[in-house]
Amino acid sequence: MAEGEPIRVVVTGAAGQIAYSLISMIANGDVFGKEQSVILHLLDIPPAMGVLEGVCMEIDDLALPLVKGYVKTTEPELAFKDVDAAFLVGAMPRREGMERKDLLSANVKIFKVQGEALNKYAKKDVKVLVVGNPANTNALICSFYAPSIPKENFTAMTRLDQNRAQSAIAKRLGLCVSNVKNVTIWGNHSSTQFPDVFNASVKLPGSSKSVYDSINDSQWLESDFIKTIQTRGAAVIQARKMSSAMSAAKAAVDHMRDWWSGTSEGSWVSMGVISDGSYGVPKGLIYSLPVSISNKQWKIVQGLKITDFAKNKLDLTAKELLEEKEEAMAVCNA
Ligand code: NAD
Ligand code: LMR
Protein backbone atom coordinates (compact mmCIF):
# COMPACT_ATOMS: atom_id res chain seq x y z
CA MET A 1 0.00 0.00 0.00
CA ALA A 2 1.44 3.35 -1.02
CA GLU A 3 2.18 5.74 1.84
CA GLY A 4 -0.73 8.12 2.31
CA GLU A 5 -3.23 6.04 0.33
CA PRO A 6 -6.50 5.57 2.24
CA ILE A 7 -7.55 2.07 3.27
CA ARG A 8 -11.12 0.89 2.83
CA VAL A 9 -12.86 -0.25 6.01
CA VAL A 10 -16.34 -1.77 6.06
CA VAL A 11 -18.61 -1.60 9.12
CA THR A 12 -21.80 -3.64 8.84
CA GLY A 13 -24.79 -2.81 11.01
CA ALA A 14 -23.58 0.76 10.56
CA ALA A 15 -26.83 2.26 11.84
CA GLY A 16 -26.77 0.18 15.03
CA GLN A 17 -25.66 0.96 18.54
CA ILE A 18 -22.17 -0.59 18.49
CA ALA A 19 -21.36 1.03 15.16
CA TYR A 20 -22.37 4.42 16.56
CA SER A 21 -19.38 4.31 18.94
CA LEU A 22 -17.09 2.29 16.66
CA ILE A 23 -17.23 4.50 13.57
CA SER A 24 -16.00 7.58 15.39
CA MET A 25 -13.04 5.68 16.86
CA ILE A 26 -12.03 4.32 13.43
CA ALA A 27 -12.41 7.81 11.96
CA ASN A 28 -10.24 9.24 14.72
CA GLY A 29 -7.29 6.93 13.95
CA ASP A 30 -7.67 4.78 17.08
CA VAL A 31 -7.52 1.54 15.07
CA PHE A 32 -5.27 2.01 12.05
CA GLY A 33 -3.13 4.82 13.40
CA LYS A 34 -3.13 8.58 13.34
CA GLU A 35 -1.34 8.71 9.97
CA GLN A 36 -3.64 6.29 8.12
CA SER A 37 -6.54 7.80 6.21
CA VAL A 38 -9.69 5.75 5.66
CA ILE A 39 -12.68 5.43 3.36
CA LEU A 40 -15.60 4.07 5.39
CA HIS A 41 -17.97 1.56 3.78
CA LEU A 42 -21.19 1.54 5.78
CA LEU A 43 -23.62 -1.33 5.23
CA ASP A 44 -27.08 -1.72 6.70
CA ILE A 45 -30.51 -2.93 5.60
CA PRO A 46 -33.15 -0.77 3.85
CA PRO A 47 -35.26 0.11 6.96
CA ALA A 48 -32.12 1.51 8.63
CA MET A 49 -31.12 3.87 5.82
CA GLY A 50 -32.76 6.92 7.41
CA VAL A 51 -30.79 6.44 10.60
CA LEU A 52 -27.62 5.77 8.60
CA GLU A 53 -28.15 9.05 6.77
CA GLY A 54 -28.02 10.77 10.18
CA VAL A 55 -24.85 8.83 11.10
CA CYS A 56 -23.25 10.08 7.86
CA MET A 57 -24.21 13.67 8.70
CA GLU A 58 -22.43 13.18 12.01
CA ILE A 59 -19.35 11.74 10.29
CA ASP A 60 -19.21 14.96 8.26
CA ASP A 61 -19.68 16.99 11.40
CA LEU A 62 -16.86 15.18 13.23
CA ALA A 63 -14.59 17.05 10.80
CA LEU A 64 -11.84 14.46 11.14
CA PRO A 65 -9.01 14.76 8.62
CA LEU A 66 -8.37 11.00 8.29
CA VAL A 67 -11.80 10.40 6.70
CA LYS A 68 -11.38 10.62 2.94
CA GLY A 69 -14.94 9.58 2.17
CA TYR A 70 -17.70 7.13 2.91
CA VAL A 71 -19.98 4.78 1.02
CA LYS A 72 -23.47 4.30 2.48
CA THR A 73 -25.17 1.24 1.05
CA THR A 74 -27.52 -1.72 1.37
CA GLU A 75 -25.58 -3.65 -1.32
CA PRO A 76 -22.94 -6.18 -0.19
CA GLU A 77 -21.16 -5.76 -3.54
CA LEU A 78 -20.49 -2.08 -2.88
CA ALA A 79 -19.91 -2.56 0.84
CA PHE A 80 -17.19 -5.19 0.43
CA LYS A 81 -15.54 -3.88 -2.75
CA ASP A 82 -11.75 -3.73 -2.28
CA VAL A 83 -11.93 -3.54 1.52
CA ASP A 84 -8.77 -3.95 3.61
CA ALA A 85 -10.57 -4.50 6.93
CA ALA A 86 -14.07 -5.61 7.87
CA PHE A 87 -15.97 -5.12 11.11
CA LEU A 88 -18.98 -7.45 10.81
CA VAL A 89 -21.28 -6.07 13.47
CA GLY A 90 -24.68 -6.15 11.77
CA ALA A 91 -26.82 -8.88 13.33
CA MET A 92 -29.70 -9.22 15.74
CA PRO A 93 -28.72 -8.74 19.43
CA ARG A 94 -30.11 -11.04 22.13
CA ARG A 95 -32.69 -9.94 24.65
CA GLU A 96 -33.02 -10.75 28.33
CA GLY A 97 -33.24 -14.48 29.06
CA MET A 98 -31.67 -15.61 25.77
CA GLU A 99 -28.31 -17.31 25.19
CA ARG A 100 -26.24 -15.98 22.29
CA LYS A 101 -26.62 -19.26 20.43
CA ASP A 102 -30.41 -18.67 20.36
CA LEU A 103 -29.55 -16.06 17.68
CA LEU A 104 -27.93 -18.64 15.44
CA SER A 105 -30.81 -19.41 13.13
CA ALA A 106 -31.65 -15.69 12.71
CA ASN A 107 -28.10 -14.46 12.19
CA VAL A 108 -25.99 -17.14 10.56
CA LYS A 109 -27.37 -16.59 7.06
CA ILE A 110 -26.21 -12.96 7.19
CA PHE A 111 -22.67 -14.29 7.52
CA LYS A 112 -23.13 -16.74 4.66
CA VAL A 113 -24.13 -13.86 2.36
CA GLN A 114 -21.33 -11.64 3.63
CA GLY A 115 -18.76 -14.44 3.29
CA GLU A 116 -19.78 -14.86 -0.35
CA ALA A 117 -19.50 -11.10 -0.89
CA LEU A 118 -16.07 -10.92 0.78
CA ASN A 119 -14.96 -13.81 -1.41
CA LYS A 120 -15.98 -11.98 -4.57
CA TYR A 121 -15.22 -8.36 -3.86
CA ALA A 122 -12.79 -7.84 -0.96
CA LYS A 123 -9.00 -7.77 -1.11
CA LYS A 124 -7.56 -11.24 -0.52
CA ASP A 125 -5.64 -10.03 2.54
CA VAL A 126 -8.72 -8.45 4.15
CA LYS A 127 -8.78 -8.74 7.94
CA VAL A 128 -12.25 -9.76 9.13
CA LEU A 129 -13.50 -9.27 12.69
CA VAL A 130 -16.92 -10.81 13.46
CA VAL A 131 -18.75 -9.11 16.32
CA GLY A 132 -22.36 -10.17 15.58
CA ASN A 133 -23.47 -13.10 17.74
CA PRO A 134 -22.95 -15.99 17.99
CA ALA A 135 -19.62 -14.51 16.93
CA ASN A 136 -17.38 -17.62 16.74
CA THR A 137 -19.78 -19.64 14.65
CA ASN A 138 -20.72 -16.69 12.44
CA ALA A 139 -17.00 -16.19 11.72
CA LEU A 140 -16.64 -19.86 10.85
CA ILE A 141 -19.55 -19.68 8.42
CA CYS A 142 -18.27 -16.46 6.89
CA SER A 143 -14.88 -18.07 6.25
CA PHE A 144 -16.50 -21.23 4.86
CA TYR A 145 -18.29 -19.18 2.21
CA ALA A 146 -15.14 -17.20 1.35
CA PRO A 147 -12.77 -19.99 0.27
CA SER A 148 -10.46 -17.67 -1.70
CA ILE A 149 -9.48 -15.78 1.47
CA PRO A 150 -7.11 -17.48 3.96
CA LYS A 151 -8.86 -18.91 7.02
CA GLU A 152 -6.42 -17.01 9.23
CA ASN A 153 -8.06 -13.76 8.07
CA PHE A 154 -11.35 -14.54 9.86
CA THR A 155 -11.55 -13.83 13.57
CA ALA A 156 -14.27 -13.53 16.21
CA MET A 157 -14.36 -11.03 19.04
CA THR A 158 -13.62 -12.26 22.55
CA ARG A 159 -11.68 -9.12 23.42
CA LEU A 160 -14.64 -7.76 25.36
CA ASP A 161 -14.42 -10.83 27.62
CA GLN A 162 -10.68 -10.29 28.00
CA ASN A 163 -11.20 -6.63 28.89
CA ARG A 164 -13.90 -7.60 31.39
CA ALA A 165 -11.65 -10.17 33.03
CA GLN A 166 -8.66 -7.83 33.18
CA SER A 167 -10.81 -5.09 34.66
CA ALA A 168 -12.36 -7.40 37.29
CA ILE A 169 -8.91 -8.58 38.43
CA ALA A 170 -7.54 -5.04 38.57
CA LYS A 171 -10.57 -3.89 40.57
CA ARG A 172 -10.20 -6.74 43.05
CA LEU A 173 -6.53 -5.85 43.58
CA GLY A 174 -7.13 -2.09 43.66
CA LEU A 175 -4.76 -1.65 40.69
CA CYS A 176 -4.92 -0.07 37.27
CA VAL A 177 -5.99 -2.37 34.41
CA SER A 178 -2.62 -1.77 32.76
CA ASN A 179 -0.95 -3.65 35.65
CA VAL A 180 -2.77 -6.88 34.74
CA LYS A 181 -1.24 -8.84 31.85
CA ASN A 182 -1.99 -11.91 29.79
CA VAL A 183 -5.47 -12.87 30.94
CA THR A 184 -6.68 -15.46 28.39
CA ILE A 185 -10.18 -16.20 27.14
CA TRP A 186 -10.51 -19.74 25.79
CA GLY A 187 -13.27 -21.01 23.52
CA ASN A 188 -16.65 -19.58 22.70
CA HIS A 189 -17.94 -16.04 23.27
CA SER A 190 -20.70 -17.59 25.37
CA SER A 191 -21.40 -18.69 28.91
CA THR A 192 -19.09 -21.70 28.41
CA GLN A 193 -16.02 -19.53 27.77
CA PHE A 194 -13.10 -20.03 30.14
CA PRO A 195 -11.52 -16.82 31.43
CA ASP A 196 -8.09 -18.05 32.56
CA VAL A 197 -5.86 -16.27 35.01
CA PHE A 198 -3.58 -19.26 35.70
CA ASN A 199 -1.15 -17.77 33.18
CA ALA A 200 -1.78 -14.10 33.93
CA SER A 201 0.48 -11.78 35.88
CA VAL A 202 0.41 -8.57 37.85
CA LYS A 203 3.20 -6.23 36.77
CA LEU A 204 4.32 -3.39 39.01
CA PRO A 205 7.47 -1.28 38.57
CA GLY A 206 10.35 -3.69 39.23
CA SER A 207 8.19 -6.73 40.04
CA SER A 208 5.98 -9.34 38.46
CA LYS A 209 3.76 -11.80 40.33
CA SER A 210 1.14 -14.27 39.18
CA VAL A 211 -2.48 -13.14 39.45
CA TYR A 212 -3.16 -16.34 41.35
CA ASP A 213 -0.64 -15.54 44.09
CA SER A 214 -1.57 -11.87 44.16
CA ILE A 215 -5.25 -12.59 44.75
CA ASN A 216 -4.65 -15.66 46.89
CA ASP A 217 -8.28 -16.76 46.90
CA SER A 218 -8.69 -19.84 44.70
CA GLN A 219 -12.37 -20.15 45.67
CA TRP A 220 -13.12 -16.71 44.15
CA LEU A 221 -10.84 -17.24 41.14
CA GLU A 222 -12.22 -20.66 40.24
CA SER A 223 -15.87 -19.89 40.87
CA ASP A 224 -17.31 -16.37 41.25
CA PHE A 225 -14.78 -14.69 38.96
CA ILE A 226 -15.35 -17.16 36.12
CA LYS A 227 -19.13 -17.01 36.46
CA THR A 228 -19.11 -13.20 36.53
CA ILE A 229 -17.17 -12.96 33.26
CA GLN A 230 -19.21 -15.72 31.61
CA THR A 231 -22.47 -13.94 32.41
CA ARG A 232 -21.37 -10.30 32.15
CA GLY A 233 -23.10 -9.74 28.80
CA ALA A 234 -26.40 -10.93 30.28
CA ALA A 235 -25.92 -8.71 33.36
CA VAL A 236 -25.44 -5.66 31.12
CA ILE A 237 -28.60 -6.57 29.17
CA GLN A 238 -30.56 -6.94 32.40
CA ALA A 239 -29.46 -3.49 33.55
CA ARG A 240 -29.56 -1.58 30.25
CA LYS A 241 -32.34 -3.54 28.55
CA MET A 242 -29.99 -3.47 25.57
CA SER A 243 -26.74 -5.31 25.00
CA SER A 244 -23.33 -3.79 25.61
CA ALA A 245 -22.34 -1.26 22.98
CA MET A 246 -19.76 1.25 24.22
CA SER A 247 -17.53 -1.49 25.66
CA ALA A 248 -18.15 -3.74 22.64
CA ALA A 249 -17.04 -0.98 20.26
CA LYS A 250 -13.91 -0.35 22.35
CA ALA A 251 -13.10 -4.08 22.33
CA ALA A 252 -13.48 -4.18 18.53
CA VAL A 253 -11.04 -1.27 18.32
CA ASP A 254 -8.57 -3.08 20.62
CA HIS A 255 -8.84 -6.31 18.62
CA MET A 256 -8.29 -4.77 15.17
CA ARG A 257 -5.63 -2.31 16.39
CA ASP A 258 -3.53 -5.13 17.84
CA TRP A 259 -4.01 -7.24 14.70
CA TRP A 260 -2.90 -4.28 12.57
CA SER A 261 -0.02 -3.05 14.72
CA GLY A 262 1.08 -6.09 16.73
CA THR A 263 1.43 -7.11 20.37
CA SER A 264 4.41 -6.24 22.56
CA GLU A 265 7.17 -8.71 23.46
CA GLY A 266 6.00 -11.30 26.01
CA SER A 267 2.35 -10.33 25.91
CA TRP A 268 -0.63 -11.83 24.18
CA VAL A 269 -4.28 -11.13 23.49
CA SER A 270 -7.32 -13.36 22.98
CA MET A 271 -8.98 -13.72 19.61
CA GLY A 272 -11.38 -16.27 18.16
CA VAL A 273 -9.16 -17.83 15.46
CA ILE A 274 -9.13 -21.00 13.40
CA SER A 275 -7.91 -23.83 15.62
CA ASP A 276 -5.00 -26.01 14.49
CA GLY A 277 -5.18 -28.68 17.20
CA SER A 278 -3.09 -26.71 19.74
CA TYR A 279 -4.05 -27.39 23.37
CA GLY A 280 -6.16 -30.36 22.21
CA VAL A 281 -8.82 -28.10 20.68
CA PRO A 282 -10.47 -29.83 17.69
CA LYS A 283 -9.11 -28.49 14.41
CA GLY A 284 -11.19 -26.15 12.26
CA LEU A 285 -13.25 -24.32 14.90
CA ILE A 286 -13.13 -20.59 15.49
CA TYR A 287 -12.00 -20.84 19.09
CA SER A 288 -10.65 -18.08 21.31
CA LEU A 289 -6.95 -18.65 21.94
CA PRO A 290 -3.99 -16.64 23.21
CA VAL A 291 -2.19 -15.07 20.24
CA SER A 292 0.83 -12.89 19.73
CA ILE A 293 0.90 -10.73 16.63
CA SER A 294 3.60 -9.30 14.38
CA ASN A 295 3.57 -8.15 10.74
CA LYS A 296 -0.24 -8.37 10.84
CA GLN A 297 -0.08 -12.16 11.39
CA TRP A 298 -1.28 -13.81 14.58
CA LYS A 299 0.40 -16.87 16.08
CA ILE A 300 -1.03 -19.10 18.80
CA VAL A 301 1.02 -18.77 21.98
CA GLN A 302 2.27 -22.25 22.88
CA GLY A 303 3.28 -23.86 26.15
CA LEU A 304 0.84 -22.24 28.57
CA LYS A 305 0.02 -24.21 31.69
CA ILE A 306 -3.28 -26.11 31.38
CA THR A 307 -4.37 -27.73 34.65
CA ASP A 308 -6.96 -30.54 34.75
CA PHE A 309 -9.49 -27.93 35.92
CA ALA A 310 -8.69 -25.81 32.86
CA LYS A 311 -8.67 -28.76 30.45
CA ASN A 312 -12.25 -29.68 31.43
CA LYS A 313 -13.33 -26.13 30.71
CA LEU A 314 -11.52 -26.05 27.35
CA ASP A 315 -13.27 -29.29 26.34
CA LEU A 316 -16.71 -28.08 27.42
CA THR A 317 -16.58 -24.90 25.34
CA ALA A 318 -15.17 -26.86 22.34
CA LYS A 319 -18.14 -29.24 22.59
CA GLU A 320 -20.55 -26.30 22.42
CA LEU A 321 -18.75 -24.92 19.35
CA LEU A 322 -18.91 -28.29 17.60
CA GLU A 323 -22.67 -28.37 18.22
CA GLU A 324 -23.09 -24.79 16.97
CA LYS A 325 -21.07 -25.61 13.84
CA GLU A 326 -23.36 -28.53 13.04
CA GLU A 327 -26.50 -26.45 13.58
CA ALA A 328 -25.12 -23.54 11.51
CA MET A 329 -24.23 -25.77 8.57
CA ALA A 330 -27.74 -27.25 8.69
CA VAL A 331 -29.32 -23.77 8.67
CA CYS A 332 -27.12 -22.67 5.74
CA ASN A 333 -27.86 -25.82 3.75
CA ALA A 334 -31.63 -25.70 4.36
P1 NAD B 1 -28.25 -3.17 16.94
O1 NAD B 1 -29.55 -3.86 16.80
O2 NAD B 1 -28.17 -1.86 17.62
O3 NAD B 1 -27.61 -2.95 15.48
C1 NAD B 1 -27.55 -3.98 14.55
C2 NAD B 1 -27.59 -3.33 13.18
O4 NAD B 1 -27.39 -4.37 12.22
C3 NAD B 1 -28.95 -2.68 12.86
O5 NAD B 1 -28.74 -1.36 12.35
C4 NAD B 1 -29.54 -3.60 11.80
O6 NAD B 1 -30.37 -2.92 10.87
C5 NAD B 1 -28.26 -4.10 11.15
N1 NAD B 1 -28.41 -5.31 10.35
C6 NAD B 1 -29.27 -6.34 10.52
N2 NAD B 1 -29.13 -7.24 9.52
C7 NAD B 1 -28.15 -6.76 8.71
C8 NAD B 1 -27.56 -7.22 7.52
N3 NAD B 1 -27.95 -8.36 6.93
N4 NAD B 1 -26.56 -6.49 6.95
C9 NAD B 1 -26.16 -5.34 7.51
N5 NAD B 1 -26.71 -4.83 8.64
C10 NAD B 1 -27.68 -5.54 9.23
O7 NAD B 1 -27.24 -4.23 17.58
P2 NAD B 1 -25.83 -3.96 18.27
O8 NAD B 1 -26.04 -3.68 19.71
O9 NAD B 1 -25.03 -3.02 17.45
O10 NAD B 1 -25.21 -5.45 18.22
C11 NAD B 1 -24.86 -6.03 16.99
C12 NAD B 1 -24.44 -7.48 17.21
O11 NAD B 1 -23.23 -7.53 17.98
C13 NAD B 1 -25.44 -8.34 17.96
O12 NAD B 1 -25.51 -9.63 17.36
C14 NAD B 1 -24.85 -8.44 19.36
O13 NAD B 1 -25.29 -9.58 20.05
C15 NAD B 1 -23.38 -8.51 19.02
N6 NAD B 1 -22.42 -8.21 20.09
C16 NAD B 1 -21.30 -8.97 20.16
C17 NAD B 1 -20.36 -8.71 21.13
C18 NAD B 1 -19.10 -9.53 21.23
O14 NAD B 1 -18.39 -9.38 22.23
N7 NAD B 1 -18.76 -10.40 20.30
C19 NAD B 1 -20.56 -7.66 22.02
C20 NAD B 1 -21.73 -6.91 21.93
C21 NAD B 1 -22.67 -7.21 20.95
C1 LMR C 1 -21.77 -9.14 25.27
O1 LMR C 1 -20.98 -9.99 25.67
O2 LMR C 1 -22.02 -8.11 25.92
C2 LMR C 1 -22.43 -9.31 23.92
O3 LMR C 1 -22.09 -10.55 23.36
C3 LMR C 1 -23.90 -9.08 23.96
C4 LMR C 1 -24.60 -10.22 24.65
O4 LMR C 1 -25.57 -10.73 24.07
O5 LMR C 1 -24.21 -10.58 25.75
XYZ file of C-alpha atoms and ligand atoms in Angstrom:
387
model
C 0.000 0.000 0.000
C 1.444 3.352 -1.025
C 2.177 5.743 1.839
C -0.733 8.117 2.308
C -3.226 6.041 0.328
C -6.504 5.569 2.244
C -7.551 2.070 3.272
C -11.123 0.887 2.833
C -12.863 -0.251 6.013
C -16.336 -1.766 6.064
C -18.606 -1.600 9.118
C -21.802 -3.637 8.839
C -24.787 -2.811 11.014
C -23.580 0.761 10.556
C -26.834 2.265 11.840
C -26.771 0.183 15.026
C -25.660 0.964 18.543
C -22.168 -0.593 18.493
C -21.364 1.033 15.155
C -22.373 4.415 16.564
C -19.379 4.307 18.937
C -17.091 2.285 16.661
C -17.231 4.497 13.566
C -15.998 7.581 15.385
C -13.037 5.680 16.855
C -12.033 4.323 13.429
C -12.408 7.807 11.965
C -10.242 9.240 14.722
C -7.292 6.931 13.951
C -7.675 4.777 17.081
C -7.520 1.539 15.067
C -5.266 2.011 12.047
C -3.134 4.820 13.403
C -3.127 8.582 13.343
C -1.345 8.711 9.969
C -3.635 6.289 8.118
C -6.538 7.799 6.208
C -9.693 5.748 5.656
C -12.684 5.427 3.362
C -15.603 4.073 5.387
C -17.967 1.559 3.783
C -21.191 1.541 5.783
C -23.624 -1.333 5.233
C -27.079 -1.722 6.700
C -30.512 -2.932 5.601
C -33.150 -0.765 3.850
C -35.258 0.113 6.963
C -32.119 1.515 8.632
C -31.120 3.869 5.816
C -32.758 6.917 7.407
C -30.787 6.439 10.603
C -27.621 5.766 8.601
C -28.153 9.054 6.774
C -28.017 10.771 10.182
C -24.849 8.834 11.097
C -23.248 10.076 7.855
C -24.207 13.667 8.698
C -22.433 13.182 12.010
C -19.354 11.738 10.287
C -19.206 14.959 8.255
C -19.679 16.993 11.396
C -16.861 15.185 13.229
C -14.589 17.049 10.798
C -11.841 14.462 11.141
C -9.011 14.762 8.621
C -8.373 11.002 8.292
C -11.797 10.403 6.704
C -11.379 10.615 2.943
C -14.943 9.584 2.174
C -17.697 7.133 2.911
C -19.978 4.776 1.020
C -23.470 4.296 2.482
C -25.166 1.240 1.052
C -27.521 -1.724 1.370
C -25.584 -3.651 -1.318
C -22.940 -6.175 -0.194
C -21.162 -5.761 -3.542
C -20.493 -2.079 -2.879
C -19.908 -2.563 0.836
C -17.187 -5.189 0.432
C -15.536 -3.881 -2.753
C -11.746 -3.729 -2.276
C -11.928 -3.537 1.517
C -8.772 -3.952 3.607
C -10.567 -4.495 6.927
C -14.067 -5.608 7.867
C -15.974 -5.124 11.108
C -18.976 -7.447 10.808
C -21.277 -6.069 13.472
C -24.682 -6.145 11.769
C -26.823 -8.881 13.326
C -29.700 -9.223 15.745
C -28.719 -8.741 19.426
C -30.113 -11.037 22.129
C -32.690 -9.937 24.651
C -33.018 -10.748 28.331
C -33.244 -14.483 29.061
C -31.673 -15.607 25.774
C -28.310 -17.311 25.191
C -26.242 -15.980 22.294
C -26.615 -19.265 20.430
C -30.406 -18.671 20.356
C -29.550 -16.058 17.681
C -27.931 -18.636 15.441
C -30.811 -19.411 13.130
C -31.649 -15.693 12.711
C -28.102 -14.461 12.193
C -25.992 -17.140 10.557
C -27.375 -16.589 7.064
C -26.211 -12.960 7.190
C -22.666 -14.290 7.524
C -23.126 -16.735 4.664
C -24.132 -13.859 2.364
C -21.330 -11.635 3.626
C -18.755 -14.442 3.288
C -19.781 -14.856 -0.351
C -19.505 -11.103 -0.888
C -16.073 -10.920 0.785
C -14.965 -13.807 -1.406
C -15.982 -11.981 -4.573
C -15.223 -8.361 -3.863
C -12.786 -7.844 -0.957
C -9.001 -7.768 -1.107
C -7.564 -11.236 -0.520
C -5.639 -10.028 2.543
C -8.719 -8.450 4.149
C -8.781 -8.735 7.940
C -12.246 -9.759 9.135
C -13.499 -9.275 12.693
C -16.915 -10.805 13.458
C -18.752 -9.109 16.324
C -22.355 -10.169 15.584
C -23.466 -13.102 17.741
C -22.947 -15.994 17.988
C -19.617 -14.511 16.928
C -17.383 -17.617 16.743
C -19.785 -19.643 14.646
C -20.718 -16.694 12.441
C -17.004 -16.185 11.723
C -16.639 -19.857 10.848
C -19.553 -19.683 8.418
C -18.271 -16.455 6.893
C -14.885 -18.071 6.254
C -16.499 -21.228 4.859
C -18.288 -19.180 2.205
C -15.136 -17.204 1.350
C -12.767 -19.986 0.269
C -10.463 -17.668 -1.703
C -9.477 -15.781 1.466
C -7.109 -17.475 3.959
C -8.864 -18.913 7.016
C -6.418 -17.011 9.234
C -8.059 -13.764 8.067
C -11.348 -14.535 9.857
C -11.552 -13.828 13.572
C -14.270 -13.529 16.212
C -14.361 -11.034 19.036
C -13.616 -12.257 22.552
C -11.676 -9.115 23.419
C -14.635 -7.763 25.359
C -14.420 -10.827 27.615
C -10.679 -10.292 28.000
C -11.201 -6.634 28.895
C -13.903 -7.598 31.388
C -11.647 -10.172 33.031
C -8.662 -7.833 33.176
C -10.806 -5.093 34.662
C -12.356 -7.404 37.292
C -8.908 -8.579 38.434
C -7.543 -5.039 38.569
C -10.575 -3.890 40.574
C -10.205 -6.736 43.046
C -6.530 -5.850 43.578
C -7.133 -2.093 43.657
C -4.760 -1.647 40.693
C -4.916 -0.066 37.273
C -5.991 -2.367 34.406
C -2.616 -1.775 32.765
C -0.949 -3.647 35.649
C -2.774 -6.883 34.739
C -1.236 -8.845 31.851
C -1.993 -11.911 29.795
C -5.472 -12.869 30.940
C -6.682 -15.458 28.392
C -10.179 -16.202 27.142
C -10.514 -19.743 25.792
C -13.271 -21.012 23.520
C -16.649 -19.580 22.704
C -17.939 -16.039 23.274
C -20.704 -17.590 25.371
C -21.400 -18.690 28.914
C -19.093 -21.703 28.406
C -16.022 -19.528 27.774
C -13.101 -20.033 30.139
C -11.519 -16.821 31.430
C -8.090 -18.047 32.557
C -5.864 -16.273 35.013
C -3.584 -19.265 35.700
C -1.150 -17.772 33.184
C -1.781 -14.098 33.934
C 0.482 -11.782 35.880
C 0.413 -8.573 37.850
C 3.199 -6.234 36.775
C 4.321 -3.392 39.008
C 7.471 -1.278 38.567
C 10.351 -3.691 39.226
C 8.195 -6.726 40.036
C 5.979 -9.339 38.464
C 3.756 -11.802 40.328
C 1.138 -14.266 39.177
C -2.484 -13.142 39.447
C -3.160 -16.344 41.345
C -0.637 -15.543 44.089
C -1.567 -11.869 44.160
C -5.253 -12.592 44.750
C -4.646 -15.661 46.887
C -8.280 -16.764 46.897
C -8.693 -19.843 44.701
C -12.374 -20.154 45.665
C -13.119 -16.711 44.154
C -10.842 -17.237 41.144
C -12.223 -20.656 40.242
C -15.873 -19.890 40.866
C -17.308 -16.372 41.247
C -14.783 -14.691 38.964
C -15.348 -17.161 36.121
C -19.134 -17.010 36.460
C -19.108 -13.202 36.533
C -17.170 -12.965 33.264
C -19.211 -15.724 31.607
C -22.467 -13.938 32.405
C -21.371 -10.303 32.150
C -23.102 -9.737 28.805
C -26.402 -10.931 30.285
C -25.917 -8.714 33.359
C -25.443 -5.657 31.115
C -28.603 -6.567 29.173
C -30.563 -6.937 32.397
C -29.463 -3.493 33.553
C -29.556 -1.585 30.252
C -32.341 -3.544 28.554
C -29.988 -3.475 25.570
C -26.744 -5.306 24.999
C -23.332 -3.795 25.608
C -22.340 -1.257 22.980
C -19.758 1.254 24.219
C -17.533 -1.492 25.661
C -18.145 -3.744 22.638
C -17.037 -0.982 20.262
C -13.905 -0.347 22.351
C -13.105 -4.084 22.329
C -13.483 -4.185 18.525
C -11.044 -1.275 18.324
C -8.569 -3.082 20.621
C -8.842 -6.311 18.619
C -8.294 -4.772 15.169
C -5.628 -2.308 16.388
C -3.531 -5.127 17.845
C -4.010 -7.244 14.705
C -2.901 -4.283 12.574
C -0.024 -3.053 14.718
C 1.079 -6.094 16.734
C 1.431 -7.106 20.374
C 4.406 -6.243 22.563
C 7.169 -8.714 23.460
C 6.000 -11.303 26.008
C 2.348 -10.325 25.909
C -0.633 -11.833 24.180
C -4.279 -11.126 23.489
C -7.317 -13.363 22.985
C -8.984 -13.720 19.613
C -11.376 -16.272 18.163
C -9.159 -17.832 15.465
C -9.135 -21.002 13.400
C -7.906 -23.832 15.625
C -4.996 -26.012 14.493
C -5.178 -28.677 17.205
C -3.089 -26.714 19.737
C -4.050 -27.393 23.365
C -6.159 -30.357 22.213
C -8.819 -28.098 20.676
C -10.471 -29.831 17.690
C -9.112 -28.491 14.407
C -11.186 -26.151 12.260
C -13.246 -24.324 14.897
C -13.131 -20.588 15.489
C -12.002 -20.843 19.089
C -10.647 -18.080 21.313
C -6.953 -18.648 21.942
C -3.989 -16.639 23.214
C -2.195 -15.072 20.237
C 0.831 -12.886 19.734
C 0.899 -10.732 16.626
C 3.598 -9.300 14.384
C 3.570 -8.146 10.741
C -0.241 -8.372 10.844
C -0.077 -12.160 11.394
C -1.281 -13.809 14.581
C 0.398 -16.870 16.081
C -1.034 -19.104 18.799
C 1.023 -18.774 21.981
C 2.267 -22.248 22.882
C 3.281 -23.858 26.154
C 0.837 -22.237 28.566
C 0.015 -24.208 31.688
C -3.282 -26.112 31.382
C -4.375 -27.730 34.647
C -6.960 -30.536 34.747
C -9.485 -27.929 35.918
C -8.694 -25.805 32.862
C -8.666 -28.758 30.449
C -12.246 -29.676 31.432
C -13.334 -26.127 30.711
C -11.521 -26.053 27.346
C -13.275 -29.286 26.340
C -16.711 -28.082 27.417
C -16.579 -24.905 25.344
C -15.169 -26.863 22.345
C -18.138 -29.236 22.591
C -20.551 -26.300 22.415
C -18.746 -24.915 19.355
C -18.915 -28.286 17.599
C -22.669 -28.373 18.217
C -23.088 -24.794 16.972
C -21.075 -25.611 13.836
C -23.359 -28.526 13.038
C -26.497 -26.449 13.578
C -25.121 -23.540 11.514
C -24.235 -25.771 8.566
C -27.744 -27.252 8.689
C -29.316 -23.767 8.666
C -27.119 -22.672 5.742
C -27.865 -25.819 3.754
C -31.633 -25.703 4.362
P -28.249 -3.169 16.938
O -29.550 -3.862 16.802
O -28.174 -1.857 17.624
O -27.613 -2.951 15.483
C -27.550 -3.984 14.551
C -27.594 -3.329 13.179
O -27.389 -4.365 12.223
C -28.947 -2.680 12.860
O -28.742 -1.364 12.353
C -29.538 -3.597 11.804
O -30.370 -2.915 10.873
C -28.259 -4.103 11.145
N -28.413 -5.309 10.347
C -29.271 -6.338 10.515
N -29.130 -7.239 9.516
C -28.145 -6.764 8.714
C -27.556 -7.221 7.519
N -27.949 -8.361 6.930
N -26.565 -6.495 6.952
C -26.163 -5.338 7.515
N -26.705 -4.831 8.641
C -27.682 -5.541 9.228
O -27.238 -4.233 17.584
P -25.828 -3.956 18.270
O -26.042 -3.677 19.709
O -25.030 -3.015 17.450
O -25.212 -5.449 18.218
C -24.855 -6.034 16.995
C -24.437 -7.475 17.211
O -23.232 -7.534 17.983
C -25.440 -8.341 17.962
O -25.508 -9.630 17.361
C -24.850 -8.438 19.355
O -25.293 -9.578 20.047
C -23.381 -8.513 19.015
N -22.423 -8.214 20.089
C -21.301 -8.969 20.157
C -20.355 -8.706 21.130
C -19.098 -9.531 21.234
O -18.388 -9.379 22.229
N -18.757 -10.396 20.298
C -20.564 -7.661 22.023
C -21.731 -6.913 21.932
C -22.674 -7.209 20.952
C -21.769 -9.144 25.268
O -20.977 -9.988 25.670
O -22.025 -8.111 25.921
C -22.429 -9.313 23.925
O -22.095 -10.547 23.357
C -23.895 -9.082 23.962
C -24.605 -10.222 24.647
O -25.567 -10.734 24.072
O -24.210 -10.578 25.755
